[in-house]
C-alpha atoms as a printed R data frame, in Angstrom:
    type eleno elety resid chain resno       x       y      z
1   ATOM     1    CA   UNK     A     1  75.306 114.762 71.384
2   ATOM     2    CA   UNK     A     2  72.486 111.733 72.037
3   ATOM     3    CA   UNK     A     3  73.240 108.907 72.384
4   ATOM     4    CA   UNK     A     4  73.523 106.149 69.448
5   ATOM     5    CA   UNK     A     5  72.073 102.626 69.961
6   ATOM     6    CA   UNK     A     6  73.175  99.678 68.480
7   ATOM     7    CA   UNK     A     7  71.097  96.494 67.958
8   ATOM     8    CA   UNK     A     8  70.913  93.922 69.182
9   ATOM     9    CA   UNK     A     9  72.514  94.168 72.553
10  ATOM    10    CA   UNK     A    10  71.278  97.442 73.094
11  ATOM    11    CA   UNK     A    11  74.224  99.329 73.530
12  ATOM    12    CA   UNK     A    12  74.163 102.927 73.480
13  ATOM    13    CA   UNK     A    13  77.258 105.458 72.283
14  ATOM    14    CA   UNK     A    14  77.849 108.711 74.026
15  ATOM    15    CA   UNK     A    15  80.523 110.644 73.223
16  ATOM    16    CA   UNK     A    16  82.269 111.743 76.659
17  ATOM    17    CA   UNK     A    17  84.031 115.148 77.156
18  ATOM    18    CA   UNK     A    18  86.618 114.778 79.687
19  ATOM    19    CA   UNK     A    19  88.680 117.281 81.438
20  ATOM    20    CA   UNK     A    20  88.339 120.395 83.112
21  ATOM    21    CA   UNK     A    21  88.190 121.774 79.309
22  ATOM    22    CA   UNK     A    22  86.912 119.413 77.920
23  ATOM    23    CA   UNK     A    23  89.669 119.282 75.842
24  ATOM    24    CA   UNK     A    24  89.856 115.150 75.451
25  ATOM    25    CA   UNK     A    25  87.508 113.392 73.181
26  ATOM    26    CA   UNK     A    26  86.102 109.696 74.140
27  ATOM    27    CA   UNK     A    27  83.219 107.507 73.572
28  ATOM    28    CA   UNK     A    28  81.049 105.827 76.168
29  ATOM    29    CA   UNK     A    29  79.671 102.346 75.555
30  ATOM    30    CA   UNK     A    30  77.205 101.078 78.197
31  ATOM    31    CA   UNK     A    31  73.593  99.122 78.321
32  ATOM    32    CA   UNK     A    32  71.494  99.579 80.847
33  ATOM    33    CA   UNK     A    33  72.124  96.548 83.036
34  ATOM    34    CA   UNK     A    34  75.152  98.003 84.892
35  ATOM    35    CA   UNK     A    35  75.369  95.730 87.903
36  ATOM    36    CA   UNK     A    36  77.772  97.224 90.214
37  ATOM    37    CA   UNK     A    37  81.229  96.574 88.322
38  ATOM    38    CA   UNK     A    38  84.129  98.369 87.363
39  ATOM    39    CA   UNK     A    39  84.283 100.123 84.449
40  ATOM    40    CA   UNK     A    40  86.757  99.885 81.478
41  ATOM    41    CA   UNK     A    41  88.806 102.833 79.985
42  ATOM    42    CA   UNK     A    42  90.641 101.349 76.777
43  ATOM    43    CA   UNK     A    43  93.930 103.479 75.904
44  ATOM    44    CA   UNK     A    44  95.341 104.492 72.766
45  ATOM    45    CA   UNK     A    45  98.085 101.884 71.433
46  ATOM    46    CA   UNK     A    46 100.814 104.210 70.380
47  ATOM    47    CA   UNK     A    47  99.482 107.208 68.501
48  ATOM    48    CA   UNK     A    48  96.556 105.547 67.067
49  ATOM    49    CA   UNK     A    49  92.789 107.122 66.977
50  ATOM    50    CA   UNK     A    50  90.554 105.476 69.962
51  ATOM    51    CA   UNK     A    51  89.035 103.062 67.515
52  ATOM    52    CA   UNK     A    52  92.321 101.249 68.061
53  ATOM    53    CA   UNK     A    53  93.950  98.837 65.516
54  ATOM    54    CA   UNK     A    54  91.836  96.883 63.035
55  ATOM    55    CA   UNK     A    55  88.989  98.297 65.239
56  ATOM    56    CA   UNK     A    56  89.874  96.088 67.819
57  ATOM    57    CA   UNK     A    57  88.921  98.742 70.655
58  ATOM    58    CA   UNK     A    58  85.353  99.449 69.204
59  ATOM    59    CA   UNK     A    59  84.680  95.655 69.166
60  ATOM    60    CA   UNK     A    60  86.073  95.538 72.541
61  ATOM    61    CA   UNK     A    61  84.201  98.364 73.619
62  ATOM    62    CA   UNK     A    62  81.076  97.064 72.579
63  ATOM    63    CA   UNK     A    63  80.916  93.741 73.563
64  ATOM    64    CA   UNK     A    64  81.898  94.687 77.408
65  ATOM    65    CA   UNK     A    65  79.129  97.129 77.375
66  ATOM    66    CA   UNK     A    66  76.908  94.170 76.357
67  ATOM    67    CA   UNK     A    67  77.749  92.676 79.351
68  ATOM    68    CA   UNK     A    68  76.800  95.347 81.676
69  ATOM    69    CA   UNK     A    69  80.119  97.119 81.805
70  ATOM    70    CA   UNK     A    70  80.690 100.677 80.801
71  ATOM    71    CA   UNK     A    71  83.952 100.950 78.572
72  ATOM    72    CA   UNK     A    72  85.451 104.079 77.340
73  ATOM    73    CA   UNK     A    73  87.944 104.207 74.319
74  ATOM    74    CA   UNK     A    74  89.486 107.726 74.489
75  ATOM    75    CA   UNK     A    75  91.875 109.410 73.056
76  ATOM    76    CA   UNK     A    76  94.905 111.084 75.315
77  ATOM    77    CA   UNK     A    77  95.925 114.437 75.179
78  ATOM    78    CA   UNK     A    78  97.591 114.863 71.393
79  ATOM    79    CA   UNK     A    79  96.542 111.313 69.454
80  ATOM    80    CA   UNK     A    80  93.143 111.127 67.756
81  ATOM    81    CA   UNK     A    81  90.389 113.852 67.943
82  ATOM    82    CA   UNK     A    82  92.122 115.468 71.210
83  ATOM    83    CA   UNK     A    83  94.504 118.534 71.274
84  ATOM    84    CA   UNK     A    84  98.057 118.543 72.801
85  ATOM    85    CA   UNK     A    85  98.354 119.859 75.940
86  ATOM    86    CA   UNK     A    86 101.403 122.461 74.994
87  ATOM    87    CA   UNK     A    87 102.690 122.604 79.076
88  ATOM    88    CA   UNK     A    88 105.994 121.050 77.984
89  ATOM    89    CA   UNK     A    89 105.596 117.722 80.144
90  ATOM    90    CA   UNK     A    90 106.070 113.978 79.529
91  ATOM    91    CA   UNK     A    91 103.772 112.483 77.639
92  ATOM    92    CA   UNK     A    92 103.453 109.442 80.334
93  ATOM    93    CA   UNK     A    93 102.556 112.371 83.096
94  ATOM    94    CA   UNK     A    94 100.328 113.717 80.288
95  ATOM    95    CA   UNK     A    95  98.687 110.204 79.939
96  ATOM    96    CA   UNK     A    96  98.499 109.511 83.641
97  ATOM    97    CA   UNK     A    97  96.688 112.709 84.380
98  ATOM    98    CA   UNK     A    98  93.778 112.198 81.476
99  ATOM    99    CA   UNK     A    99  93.013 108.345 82.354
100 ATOM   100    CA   UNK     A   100  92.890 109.861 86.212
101 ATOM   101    CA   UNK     A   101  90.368 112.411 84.395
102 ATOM   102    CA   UNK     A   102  88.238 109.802 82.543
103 ATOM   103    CA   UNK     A   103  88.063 108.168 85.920
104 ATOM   104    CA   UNK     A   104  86.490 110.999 87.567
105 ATOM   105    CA   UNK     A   105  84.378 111.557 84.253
106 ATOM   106    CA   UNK     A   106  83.011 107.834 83.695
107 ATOM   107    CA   UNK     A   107  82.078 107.934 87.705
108 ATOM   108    CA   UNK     A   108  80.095 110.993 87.177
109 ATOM   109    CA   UNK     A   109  78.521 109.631 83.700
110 ATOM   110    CA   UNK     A   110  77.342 106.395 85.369
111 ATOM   111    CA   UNK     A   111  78.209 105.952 88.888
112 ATOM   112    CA   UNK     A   112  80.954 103.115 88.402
113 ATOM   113    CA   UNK     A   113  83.869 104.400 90.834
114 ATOM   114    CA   UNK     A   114  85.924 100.931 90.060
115 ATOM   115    CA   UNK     A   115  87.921 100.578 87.064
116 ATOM   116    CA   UNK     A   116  89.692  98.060 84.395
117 ATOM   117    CA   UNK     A   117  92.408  99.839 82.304
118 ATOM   118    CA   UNK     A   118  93.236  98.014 79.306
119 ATOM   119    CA   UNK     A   119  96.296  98.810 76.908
120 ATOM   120    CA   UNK     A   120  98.534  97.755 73.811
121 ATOM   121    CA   UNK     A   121 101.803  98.374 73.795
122 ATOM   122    CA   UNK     A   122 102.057 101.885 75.058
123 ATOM   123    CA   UNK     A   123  98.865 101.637 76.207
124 ATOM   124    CA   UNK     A   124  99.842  99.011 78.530
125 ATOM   125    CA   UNK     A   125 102.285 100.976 79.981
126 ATOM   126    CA   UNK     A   126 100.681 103.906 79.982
127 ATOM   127    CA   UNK     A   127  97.750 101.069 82.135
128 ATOM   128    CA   UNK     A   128 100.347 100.158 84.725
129 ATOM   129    CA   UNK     A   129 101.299 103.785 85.268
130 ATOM   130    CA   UNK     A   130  98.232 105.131 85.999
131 ATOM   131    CA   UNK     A   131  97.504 101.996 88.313
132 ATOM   132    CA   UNK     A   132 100.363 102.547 90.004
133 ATOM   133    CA   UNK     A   133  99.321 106.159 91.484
134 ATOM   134    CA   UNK     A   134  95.143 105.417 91.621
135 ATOM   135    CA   UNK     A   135  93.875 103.175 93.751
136 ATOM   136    CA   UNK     A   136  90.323 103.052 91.777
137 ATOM   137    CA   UNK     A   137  92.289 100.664 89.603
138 ATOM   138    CA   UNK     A   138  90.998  96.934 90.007
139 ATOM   139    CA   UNK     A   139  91.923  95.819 87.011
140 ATOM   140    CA   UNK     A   140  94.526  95.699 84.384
141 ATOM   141    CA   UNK     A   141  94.990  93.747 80.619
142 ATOM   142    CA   UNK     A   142  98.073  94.424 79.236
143 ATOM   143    CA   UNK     A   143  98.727  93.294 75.508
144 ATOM   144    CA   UNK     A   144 102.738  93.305 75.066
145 ATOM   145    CA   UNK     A   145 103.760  95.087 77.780
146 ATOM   146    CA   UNK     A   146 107.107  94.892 78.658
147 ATOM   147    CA   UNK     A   147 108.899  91.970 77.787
148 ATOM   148    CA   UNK     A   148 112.641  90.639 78.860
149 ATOM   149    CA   UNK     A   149 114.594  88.028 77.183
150 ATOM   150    CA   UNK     A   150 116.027  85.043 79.626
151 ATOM   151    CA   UNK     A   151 118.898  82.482 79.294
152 ATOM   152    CA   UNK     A   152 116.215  79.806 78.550
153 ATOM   153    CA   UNK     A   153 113.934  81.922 76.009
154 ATOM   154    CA   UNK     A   154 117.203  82.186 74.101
155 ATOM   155    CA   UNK     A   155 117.967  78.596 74.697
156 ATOM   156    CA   UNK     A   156 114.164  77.667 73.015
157 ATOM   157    CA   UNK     A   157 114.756  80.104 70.580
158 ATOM   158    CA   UNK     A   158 118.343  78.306 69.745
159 ATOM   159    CA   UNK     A   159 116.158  75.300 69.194
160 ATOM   160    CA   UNK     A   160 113.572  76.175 67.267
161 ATOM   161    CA   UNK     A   161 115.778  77.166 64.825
162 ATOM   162    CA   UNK     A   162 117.420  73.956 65.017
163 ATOM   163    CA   UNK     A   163 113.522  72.183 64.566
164 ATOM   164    CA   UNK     A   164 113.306  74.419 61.357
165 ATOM   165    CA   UNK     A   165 116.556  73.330 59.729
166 ATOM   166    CA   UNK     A   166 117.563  77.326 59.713
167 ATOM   167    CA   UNK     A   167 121.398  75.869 60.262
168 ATOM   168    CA   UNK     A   168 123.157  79.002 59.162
169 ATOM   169    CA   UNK     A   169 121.604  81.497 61.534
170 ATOM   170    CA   UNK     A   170 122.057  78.991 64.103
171 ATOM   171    CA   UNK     A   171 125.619  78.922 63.923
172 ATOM   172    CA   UNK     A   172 126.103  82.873 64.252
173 ATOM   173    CA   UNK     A   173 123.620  83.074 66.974
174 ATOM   174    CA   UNK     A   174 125.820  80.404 69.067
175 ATOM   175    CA   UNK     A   175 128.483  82.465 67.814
176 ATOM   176    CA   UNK     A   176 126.793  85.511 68.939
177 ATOM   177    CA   UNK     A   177 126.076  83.881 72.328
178 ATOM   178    CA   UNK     A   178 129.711  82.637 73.087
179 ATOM   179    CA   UNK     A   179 130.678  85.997 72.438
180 ATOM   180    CA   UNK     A   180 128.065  87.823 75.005
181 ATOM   181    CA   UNK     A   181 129.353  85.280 77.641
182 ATOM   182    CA   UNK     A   182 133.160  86.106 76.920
183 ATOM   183    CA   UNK     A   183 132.082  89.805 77.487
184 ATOM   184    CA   UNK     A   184 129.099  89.605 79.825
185 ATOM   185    CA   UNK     A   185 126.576  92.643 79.326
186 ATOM   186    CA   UNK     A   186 124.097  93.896 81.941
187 ATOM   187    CA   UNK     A   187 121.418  93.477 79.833
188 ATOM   188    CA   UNK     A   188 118.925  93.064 82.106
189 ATOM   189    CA   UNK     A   189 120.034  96.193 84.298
190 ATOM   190    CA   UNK     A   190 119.770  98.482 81.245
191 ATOM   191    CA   UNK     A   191 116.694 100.123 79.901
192 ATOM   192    CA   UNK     A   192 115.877  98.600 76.550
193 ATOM   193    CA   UNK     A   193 115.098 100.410 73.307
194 ATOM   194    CA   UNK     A   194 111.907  98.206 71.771
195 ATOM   195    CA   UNK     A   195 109.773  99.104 68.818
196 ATOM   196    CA   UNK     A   196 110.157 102.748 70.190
197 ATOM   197    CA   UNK     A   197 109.329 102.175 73.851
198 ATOM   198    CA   UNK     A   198 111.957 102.719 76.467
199 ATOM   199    CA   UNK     A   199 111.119  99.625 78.440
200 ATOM   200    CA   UNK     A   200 112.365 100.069 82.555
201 ATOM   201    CA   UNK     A   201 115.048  97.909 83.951
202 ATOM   202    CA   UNK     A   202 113.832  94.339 84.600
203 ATOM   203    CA   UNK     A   203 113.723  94.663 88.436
204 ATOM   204    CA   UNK     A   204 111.689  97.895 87.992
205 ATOM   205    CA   UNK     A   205 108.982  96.135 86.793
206 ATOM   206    CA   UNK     A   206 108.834  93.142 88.793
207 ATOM   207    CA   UNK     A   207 108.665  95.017 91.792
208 ATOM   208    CA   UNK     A   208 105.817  97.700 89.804
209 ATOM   209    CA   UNK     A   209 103.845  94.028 89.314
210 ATOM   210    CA   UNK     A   210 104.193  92.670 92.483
211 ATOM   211    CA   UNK     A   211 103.319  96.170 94.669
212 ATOM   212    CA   UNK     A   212  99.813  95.818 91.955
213 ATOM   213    CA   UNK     A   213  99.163  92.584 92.607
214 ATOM   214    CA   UNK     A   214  99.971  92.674 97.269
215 ATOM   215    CA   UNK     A   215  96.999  95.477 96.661
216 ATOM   216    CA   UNK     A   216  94.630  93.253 94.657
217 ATOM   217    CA   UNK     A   217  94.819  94.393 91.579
218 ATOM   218    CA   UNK     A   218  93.842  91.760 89.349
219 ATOM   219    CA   UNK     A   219  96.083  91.155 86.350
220 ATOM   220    CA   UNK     A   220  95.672  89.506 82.577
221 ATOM   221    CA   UNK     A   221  98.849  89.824 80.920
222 ATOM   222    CA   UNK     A   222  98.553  89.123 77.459
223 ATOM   223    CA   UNK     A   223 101.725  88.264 74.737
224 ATOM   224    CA   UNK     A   224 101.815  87.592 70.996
225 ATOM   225    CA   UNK     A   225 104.242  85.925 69.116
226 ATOM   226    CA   UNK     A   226 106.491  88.867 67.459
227 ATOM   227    CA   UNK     A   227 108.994  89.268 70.720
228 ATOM   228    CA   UNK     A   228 111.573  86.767 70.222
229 ATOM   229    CA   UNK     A   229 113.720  85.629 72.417
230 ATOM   230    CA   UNK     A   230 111.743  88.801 74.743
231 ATOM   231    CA   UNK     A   231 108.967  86.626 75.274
232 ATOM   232    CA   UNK     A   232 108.210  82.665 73.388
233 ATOM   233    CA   UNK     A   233 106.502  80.591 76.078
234 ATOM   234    CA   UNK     A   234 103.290  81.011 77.722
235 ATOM   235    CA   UNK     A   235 104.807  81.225 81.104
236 ATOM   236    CA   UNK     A   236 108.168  83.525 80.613
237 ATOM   237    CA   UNK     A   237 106.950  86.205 82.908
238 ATOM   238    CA   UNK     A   238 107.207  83.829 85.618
239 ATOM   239    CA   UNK     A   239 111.010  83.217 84.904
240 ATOM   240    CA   UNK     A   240 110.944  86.964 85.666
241 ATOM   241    CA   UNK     A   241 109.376  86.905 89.048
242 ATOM   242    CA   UNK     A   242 108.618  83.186 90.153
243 ATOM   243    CA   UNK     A   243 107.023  84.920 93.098
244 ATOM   244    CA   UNK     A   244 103.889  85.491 90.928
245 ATOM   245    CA   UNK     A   245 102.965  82.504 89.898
246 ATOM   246    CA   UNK     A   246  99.378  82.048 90.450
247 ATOM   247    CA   UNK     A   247  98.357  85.737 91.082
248 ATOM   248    CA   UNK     A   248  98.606  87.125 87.275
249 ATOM   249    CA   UNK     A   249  96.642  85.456 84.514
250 ATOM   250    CA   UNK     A   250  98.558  84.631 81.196
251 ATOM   251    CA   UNK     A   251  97.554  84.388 77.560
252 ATOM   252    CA   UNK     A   252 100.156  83.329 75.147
253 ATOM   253    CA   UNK     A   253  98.889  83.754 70.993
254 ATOM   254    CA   UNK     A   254 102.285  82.999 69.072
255 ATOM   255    CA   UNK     A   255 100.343  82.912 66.280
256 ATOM   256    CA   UNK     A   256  99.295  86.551 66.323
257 ATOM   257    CA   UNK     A   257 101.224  89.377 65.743
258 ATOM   258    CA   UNK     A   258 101.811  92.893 67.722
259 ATOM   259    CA   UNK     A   259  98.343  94.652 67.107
260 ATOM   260    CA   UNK     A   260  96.123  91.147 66.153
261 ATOM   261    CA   UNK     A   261  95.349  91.759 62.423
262 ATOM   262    CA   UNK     A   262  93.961  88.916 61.789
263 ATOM   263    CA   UNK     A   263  90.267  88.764 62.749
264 ATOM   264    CA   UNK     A   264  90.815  85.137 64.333
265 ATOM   265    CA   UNK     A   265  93.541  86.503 66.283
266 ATOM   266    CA   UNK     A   266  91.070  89.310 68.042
267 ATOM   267    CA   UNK     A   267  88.436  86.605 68.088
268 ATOM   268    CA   UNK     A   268  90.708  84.060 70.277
């Protein structure tokens, strides 16, 4: 199919068959002043199409290729324009295994062998899975990747509520908490159940972050404000894993919620 350009930054659309099939359907954005960076692979969030929500991966897409690096948004293995697989596996394997395939794809396309995986939601995860078996991950941006509550994001949340005069759900959430530390639960040791994600025990993922980040991975982690007690200040990750303060970039947007509707929300 040739190519599509787009003026004014010159950007030109190809759509990518990846696979040894062919079987997944992407679209490559690139201008022709690659100079010698990675390249970005944008995942599906959830099951939606590779245009992403609101658009936000075409914009995305676009305006990286505009600055010299390639970005492909694709779509895995049964979301979008590309079949299931039918072999009966995960569907995090399943991910894995095409974003390894769009690697080898975008390298052949344009020469970039480095890469920048960026996710929402799912997407994130299905990011820090791949990155966690490829070493031709450099990069990640996760938008609301796993989050974990903590004694003092319930503690801020406590008083925000307080700051908003919301008095009655104040008193059954101290009720709620006086409860919880009668009967102490292993919250943090269990999986949690979140918006339909199965996130991995707390410790899991600190130590998935920190392995990244000792082989140089560079990491922008980014939250919006629809977690709750999960995630509400700009630095909560770090009263995860104090360790990696300094070596993962933050950006808190309370403001915006899960898949940035607004179009100041994606602007910011």
């Amino acid at each position: 199919m040739p190519a599509t350009q787009s003026a004014p930054d010159l950007v030109s659309e190809t759509v990518l068959p990846i696979g040894d099939d062919n079987h997944l359907v992407a679209v490559l954005s690139r201008s022709a002043r690659i100079v010698a960076r990675p390249a970005v692979i944008i995942l599906n969030a959830g099951v939606l199409h590779r245009v992403g929500p609101h658009r936000l991966h075409v914009a995305l897409g676009r305006r990286l290729a505009a600055r010299g690096l390639p970005a492909l948004r694709i779509d895995l293995a049964g979301i979008g324009d590309s079949p299931g697989r039918g072999d009966g596996g995960s569907f995090r394997a399943s991910a894995v295994a095409d974003t390894r395939a769009a690697m080898t794809a975008i390298t052949a396309a344009t020469g970039c062998d480095r890469f920048i995986l960026f996710g929402l939601c799912s997407g994130a995860d299905n990011g820090l899975a791949t990155a966690a078996v490829d070493p031709r991950v450099v990069g990640l941006v996760m938008l609301d990747a796993p989050t974990y509550a903590t004694r003092r994001a319930a503690a801020r949340k406590l008083f925000d509520r307080v700051r908003t005069g919301q008095v009655a759900p104040l008193v059954r959430a101290v009720g709620r908490r006086l409860a919880r530390q009668v009967a102490p639960a292993a919250a943090d040791a269990a999986p949690e159940l979140t918006q339909g994600r199965e996130f991995p025990p707390l410790a899991e993922h600190a130590a998935l972050l920190t392995e990244l980040v000792a082989r140089g991975v560079a990491i922008l982690a980014v939250y919006s404000g629809v977690n709750g007690a999960r995630y509400n200040h700009a630095e909560q990750l770090f009263e995860w894993v104090p360790a990696l303060r300094g070596q993962i970039e933050i950006a808190y947007f309370p403001e915006a919620n899960h898949v940035f509707t607004l179009r100041a929300a994606q602007a910011e």
